[in-house]
JSON list of C-alpha atoms in Angstrom, two decimals:
[
{"chain": "A", "resi": 1, "resn": "GLN", "atom": "CA", "xyz": [-0.05, -0.17, 0.51]},
{"chain": "A", "resi": 2, "resn": "VAL", "atom": "CA", "xyz": [1.35, 3.23, -0.76]},
{"chain": "A", "resi": 3, "resn": "GLN", "atom": "CA", "xyz": [0.78, 5.99, 1.71]},
{"chain": "A", "resi": 4, "resn": "LEU", "atom": "CA", "xyz": [1.98, 9.71, -0.13]},
{"chain": "A", "resi": 5, "resn": "VAL", "atom": "CA", "xyz": [2.66, 12.84, 2.33]},
{"chain": "A", "resi": 6, "resn": "GLU", "atom": "CA", "xyz": [2.25, 16.51, 0.93]},
{"chain": "A", "resi": 7, "resn": "SER", "atom": "CA", "xyz": [4.04, 19.37, 2.52]},
{"chain": "A", "resi": 8, "resn": "GLY", "atom": "CA", "xyz": [4.98, 22.72, 1.76]},
{"chain": "A", "resi": 9, "resn": "GLY", "atom": "CA", "xyz": [1.44, 23.83, 1.86]},
{"chain": "A", "resi": 10, "resn": "GLY", "atom": "CA", "xyz": [0.91, 27.75, 3.61]},
{"chain": "A", "resi": 11, "resn": "LEU", "atom": "CA", "xyz": [-0.11, 30.76, 3.37]},
{"chain": "A", "resi": 12, "resn": "VAL", "atom": "CA", "xyz": [1.53, 33.52, 0.78]},
{"chain": "A", "resi": 13, "resn": "GLN", "atom": "CA", "xyz": [1.20, 36.61, -0.63]},
{"chain": "A", "resi": 14, "resn": "ALA", "atom": "CA", "xyz": [-0.14, 37.01, -4.28]},
{"chain": "A", "resi": 15, "resn": "GLY", "atom": "CA", "xyz": [3.17, 37.21, -6.49]},
{"chain": "A", "resi": 16, "resn": "GLY", "atom": "CA", "xyz": [4.84, 34.90, -3.90]},
{"chain": "A", "resi": 17, "resn": "SER", "atom": "CA", "xyz": [6.37, 30.83, -4.52]},
{"chain": "A", "resi": 18, "resn": "LEU", "atom": "CA", "xyz": [5.66, 27.15, -2.46]},
{"chain": "A", "resi": 19, "resn": "ARG", "atom": "CA", "xyz": [6.93, 24.55, -3.35]},
{"chain": "A", "resi": 20, "resn": "LEU", "atom": "CA", "xyz": [5.27, 21.95, -2.87]},
{"chain": "A", "resi": 21, "resn": "SER", "atom": "CA", "xyz": [6.40, 17.69, -1.95]},
{"chain": "A", "resi": 22, "resn": "CYS", "atom": "CA", "xyz": [5.03, 15.00, -2.52]},
{"chain": "A", "resi": 23, "resn": "ALA", "atom": "CA", "xyz": [6.69, 11.42, -0.23]},
{"chain": "A", "resi": 24, "resn": "SER", "atom": "CA", "xyz": [6.12, 8.06, -0.16]},
{"chain": "A", "resi": 25, "resn": "SER", "atom": "CA", "xyz": [6.24, 5.92, 3.15]},
{"chain": "A", "resi": 26, "resn": "GLY", "atom": "CA", "xyz": [8.01, 2.09, 2.52]},
{"chain": "A", "resi": 27, "resn": "HIS", "atom": "CA", "xyz": [6.92, 2.13, -1.36]},
{"chain": "A", "resi": 28, "resn": "THR", "atom": "CA", "xyz": [8.69, 3.17, -4.37]},
{"chain": "A", "resi": 29, "resn": "LEU", "atom": "CA", "xyz": [7.24, 5.30, -6.89]},
{"chain": "A", "resi": 30, "resn": "ASP", "atom": "CA", "xyz": [9.12, 5.42, -10.25]},
{"chain": "A", "resi": 31, "resn": "VAL", "atom": "CA", "xyz": [6.38, 2.96, -11.94]},
{"chain": "A", "resi": 32, "resn": "TYR", "atom": "CA", "xyz": [3.88, 5.37, -10.65]},
{"chain": "A", "resi": 33, "resn": "THR", "atom": "CA", "xyz": [3.27, 8.49, -12.68]},
{"chain": "A", "resi": 34, "resn": "MET", "atom": "CA", "xyz": [2.61, 11.37, -10.97]},
{"chain": "A", "resi": 35, "resn": "ALA", "atom": "CA", "xyz": [-0.20, 14.24, -9.99]},
{"chain": "A", "resi": 36, "resn": "TRP", "atom": "CA", "xyz": [-0.64, 17.59, -8.22]},
{"chain": "A", "resi": 37, "resn": "PHE", "atom": "CA", "xyz": [-4.38, 18.40, -8.58]},
{"chain": "A", "resi": 38, "resn": "ARG", "atom": "CA", "xyz": [-6.25, 21.09, -6.65]},
{"chain": "A", "resi": 39, "resn": "GLN", "atom": "CA", "xyz": [-9.96, 21.70, -5.01]},
{"chain": "A", "resi": 40, "resn": "ALA", "atom": "CA", "xyz": [-10.79, 24.68, -3.26]},
{"chain": "A", "resi": 41, "resn": "PRO", "atom": "CA", "xyz": [-14.13, 25.31, -1.61]},
{"chain": "A", "resi": 42, "resn": "GLY", "atom": "CA", "xyz": [-17.32, 24.13, -3.26]},
{"chain": "A", "resi": 43, "resn": "GLU", "atom": "CA", "xyz": [-15.71, 23.36, -6.79]},
{"chain": "A", "resi": 44, "resn": "GLU", "atom": "CA", "xyz": [-14.19, 19.42, -8.43]},
{"chain": "A", "resi": 45, "resn": "ARG", "atom": "CA", "xyz": [-11.44, 18.39, -7.86]},
{"chain": "A", "resi": 46, "resn": "GLU", "atom": "CA", "xyz": [-8.81, 19.32, -10.37]},
{"chain": "A", "resi": 47, "resn": "LEU", "atom": "CA", "xyz": [-5.30, 18.04, -12.20]},
{"chain": "A", "resi": 48, "resn": "VAL", "atom": "CA", "xyz": [-3.03, 20.48, -12.04]},
{"chain": "A", "resi": 49, "resn": "ALA", "atom": "CA", "xyz": [0.20, 18.89, -13.40]},
{"chain": "A", "resi": 50, "resn": "ALA", "atom": "CA", "xyz": [0.92, 15.64, -14.54]},
{"chain": "A", "resi": 51, "resn": "ILE", "atom": "CA", "xyz": [4.13, 13.81, -15.45]},
{"chain": "A", "resi": 52, "resn": "THR", "atom": "CA", "xyz": [5.04, 9.92, -16.01]},
{"chain": "A", "resi": 53, "resn": "PRO", "atom": "CA", "xyz": [7.38, 6.91, -14.46]},
{"chain": "A", "resi": 54, "resn": "SER", "atom": "CA", "xyz": [10.85, 8.94, -15.85]},
{"chain": "A", "resi": 55, "resn": "GLY", "atom": "CA", "xyz": [9.94, 11.74, -15.49]},
{"chain": "A", "resi": 56, "resn": "THR", "atom": "CA", "xyz": [10.37, 12.32, -19.40]},
{"chain": "A", "resi": 57, "resn": "SER", "atom": "CA", "xyz": [7.56, 14.18, -20.07]},
{"chain": "A", "resi": 58, "resn": "THR", "atom": "CA", "xyz": [4.76, 16.53, -17.92]},
{"chain": "A", "resi": 59, "resn": "HIS", "atom": "CA", "xyz": [1.55, 18.03, -18.84]},
{"chain": "A", "resi": 60, "resn": "TYR", "atom": "CA", "xyz": [-0.27, 21.11, -16.88]},
{"chain": "A", "resi": 61, "resn": "VAL", "atom": "CA", "xyz": [-3.75, 22.78, -16.83]},
{"chain": "A", "resi": 62, "resn": "ASN", "atom": "CA", "xyz": [-3.73, 26.11, -18.89]},
{"chain": "A", "resi": 63, "resn": "ALA", "atom": "CA", "xyz": [-4.89, 27.48, -15.42]},
{"chain": "A", "resi": 64, "resn": "VAL", "atom": "CA", "xyz": [-1.58, 27.43, -14.38]},
{"chain": "A", "resi": 65, "resn": "LYS", "atom": "CA", "xyz": [1.22, 26.61, -17.66]},
{"chain": "A", "resi": 66, "resn": "GLY", "atom": "CA", "xyz": [4.25, 29.31, -17.12]},
{"chain": "A", "resi": 67, "resn": "ARG", "atom": "CA", "xyz": [4.14, 29.18, -13.52]},
{"chain": "A", "resi": 68, "resn": "PHE", "atom": "CA", "xyz": [3.94, 25.91, -11.90]},
{"chain": "A", "resi": 69, "resn": "ARG", "atom": "CA", "xyz": [6.43, 23.05, -12.38]},
{"chain": "A", "resi": 70, "resn": "ILE", "atom": "CA", "xyz": [6.55, 19.43, -11.73]},
{"chain": "A", "resi": 71, "resn": "THR", "atom": "CA", "xyz": [9.10, 17.27, -11.12]},
{"chain": "A", "resi": 72, "resn": "ARG", "atom": "CA", "xyz": [10.27, 14.20, -9.09]},
{"chain": "A", "resi": 73, "resn": "ASP", "atom": "CA", "xyz": [13.39, 12.91, -7.69]},
{"chain": "A", "resi": 74, "resn": "ASN", "atom": "CA", "xyz": [12.93, 9.14, -8.50]},
{"chain": "A", "resi": 75, "resn": "VAL", "atom": "CA", "xyz": [15.55, 8.23, -5.83]},
{"chain": "A", "resi": 76, "resn": "LYS", "atom": "CA", "xyz": [13.69, 10.20, -2.72]},
{"chain": "A", "resi": 77, "resn": "ASN", "atom": "CA", "xyz": [10.12, 8.81, -3.71]},
{"chain": "A", "resi": 78, "resn": "THR", "atom": "CA", "xyz": [9.82, 12.08, -4.18]},
{"chain": "A", "resi": 79, "resn": "VAL", "atom": "CA", "xyz": [7.39, 14.42, -6.14]},
{"chain": "A", "resi": 80, "resn": "TYR", "atom": "CA", "xyz": [7.61, 18.58, -6.20]},
{"chain": "A", "resi": 81, "resn": "LEU", "atom": "CA", "xyz": [5.78, 21.48, -7.66]},
{"chain": "A", "resi": 82, "resn": "GLN", "atom": "CA", "xyz": [7.38, 24.15, -7.53]},
{"chain": "A", "resi": 83, "resn": "MET", "atom": "CA", "xyz": [4.22, 27.22, -7.94]},
{"chain": "A", "resi": 84, "resn": "ASN", "atom": "CA", "xyz": [5.70, 30.35, -9.25]},
{"chain": "A", "resi": 85, "resn": "SER", "atom": "CA", "xyz": [3.33, 34.14, -8.91]},
{"chain": "A", "resi": 86, "resn": "LEU", "atom": "CA", "xyz": [0.31, 33.04, -6.62]},
{"chain": "A", "resi": 87, "resn": "LYS", "atom": "CA", "xyz": [-2.71, 34.60, -7.57]},
{"chain": "A", "resi": 88, "resn": "PRO", "atom": "CA", "xyz": [-5.78, 33.72, -5.06]},
{"chain": "A", "resi": 89, "resn": "GLU", "atom": "CA", "xyz": [-7.23, 31.75, -7.44]},
{"chain": "A", "resi": 90, "resn": "ASP", "atom": "CA", "xyz": [-4.54, 28.96, -6.77]},
{"chain": "A", "resi": 91, "resn": "THR", "atom": "CA", "xyz": [-5.84, 28.53, -3.12]},
{"chain": "A", "resi": 92, "resn": "ALA", "atom": "CA", "xyz": [-6.69, 25.29, -2.67]},
{"chain": "A", "resi": 93, "resn": "VAL", "atom": "CA", "xyz": [-5.71, 22.19, -0.24]},
{"chain": "A", "resi": 94, "resn": "TYR", "atom": "CA", "xyz": [-3.06, 20.30, -2.86]},
{"chain": "A", "resi": 95, "resn": "TYR", "atom": "CA", "xyz": [-2.92, 16.91, -3.31]},
{"chain": "A", "resi": 96, "resn": "CYS", "atom": "CA", "xyz": [-0.91, 14.14, -4.69]},
{"chain": "A", "resi": 97, "resn": "ALA", "atom": "CA", "xyz": [-1.70, 10.75, -6.20]},
{"chain": "A", "resi": 98, "resn": "THR", "atom": "CA", "xyz": [-0.62, 8.35, -8.03]},
{"chain": "A", "resi": 99, "resn": "SER", "atom": "CA", "xyz": [-1.67, 6.05, -11.39]},
{"chain": "A", "resi": 100, "resn": "THR", "atom": "CA", "xyz": [-0.93, 2.79, -12.66]},
{"chain": "A", "resi": 101, "resn": "ASN", "atom": "CA", "xyz": [-1.83, 4.28, -16.37]},
{"chain": "A", "resi": 102, "resn": "GLY", "atom": "CA", "xyz": [1.74, 5.52, -17.65]},
{"chain": "A", "resi": 103, "resn": "ALA", "atom": "CA", "xyz": [0.92, 8.16, -19.98]},
{"chain": "A", "resi": 104, "resn": "LEU", "atom": "CA", "xyz": [-0.01, 11.58, -18.83]},
{"chain": "A", "resi": 105, "resn": "PRO", "atom": "CA", "xyz": [-4.67, 10.63, -17.53]},
{"chain": "A", "resi": 106, "resn": "THR", "atom": "CA", "xyz": [-6.21, 13.57, -17.03]},
{"chain": "A", "resi": 107, "resn": "SER", "atom": "CA", "xyz": [-9.11, 12.09, -15.21]},
{"chain": "A", "resi": 108, "resn": "ARG", "atom": "CA", "xyz": [-8.95, 11.40, -11.13]},
{"chain": "A", "resi": 109, "resn": "TYR", "atom": "CA", "xyz": [-10.65, 8.80, -11.72]},
{"chain": "A", "resi": 110, "resn": "ALA", "atom": "CA", "xyz": [-7.34, 7.29, -13.42]},
{"chain": "A", "resi": 111, "resn": "TYR", "atom": "CA", "xyz": [-6.32, 8.05, -10.12]},
{"chain": "A", "resi": 112, "resn": "ASN", "atom": "CA", "xyz": [-6.18, 4.89, -7.60]},
{"chain": "A", "resi": 113, "resn": "MET", "atom": "CA", "xyz": [-3.17, 6.80, -4.25]},
{"chain": "A", "resi": 114, "resn": "TRP", "atom": "CA", "xyz": [-4.31, 9.85, -3.06]},
{"chain": "A", "resi": 115, "resn": "GLY", "atom": "CA", "xyz": [-2.26, 11.97, -0.38]},
{"chain": "A", "resi": 116, "resn": "GLN", "atom": "CA", "xyz": [-4.39, 13.75, 3.08]},
{"chain": "A", "resi": 117, "resn": "GLY", "atom": "CA", "xyz": [-3.61, 17.23, 1.13]},
{"chain": "A", "resi": 118, "resn": "THR", "atom": "CA", "xyz": [-1.60, 20.60, 2.02]},
{"chain": "A", "resi": 119, "resn": "GLN", "atom": "CA", "xyz": [-3.36, 23.74, 1.86]},
{"chain": "A", "resi": 120, "resn": "VAL", "atom": "CA", "xyz": [-2.90, 26.15, 0.08]},
{"chain": "A", "resi": 121, "resn": "THR", "atom": "CA", "xyz": [-3.58, 30.05, 0.20]},
{"chain": "A", "resi": 122, "resn": "VAL", "atom": "CA", "xyz": [-2.55, 32.87, -1.69]},
{"chain": "A", "resi": 123, "resn": "SER", "atom": "CA", "xyz": [-3.37, 36.50, 0.18]},
{"chain": "A", "resi": 124, "resn": "SER", "atom": "CA", "xyz": [-4.52, 38.60, -2.85]}
]
């Protein structure tokens, strides 16, 4: 059973940066596509970014392109989300998730293991 633990969330002013981390306890992640999702109050959970097992391909939702970057370190069993130029509309709980689909699925239903989430709040 993969256990995922997110960290790095917090309160930041608009225009600031945060780096989220997602670490696995006791299980290698290098066979999984990894993704970051976010969910704002009253909204659907949406894909933010995804990365293939090797890290060679990535996908971003249009709203974060050019501002966010997803990377992974398979030696450390950790996936990162660098978030720059943050906006108030980025405020949400951010979740990492794994998929056995080796491509870059965008549907939340393709992901079967989830972390507990970390809150990101961007003030204006």
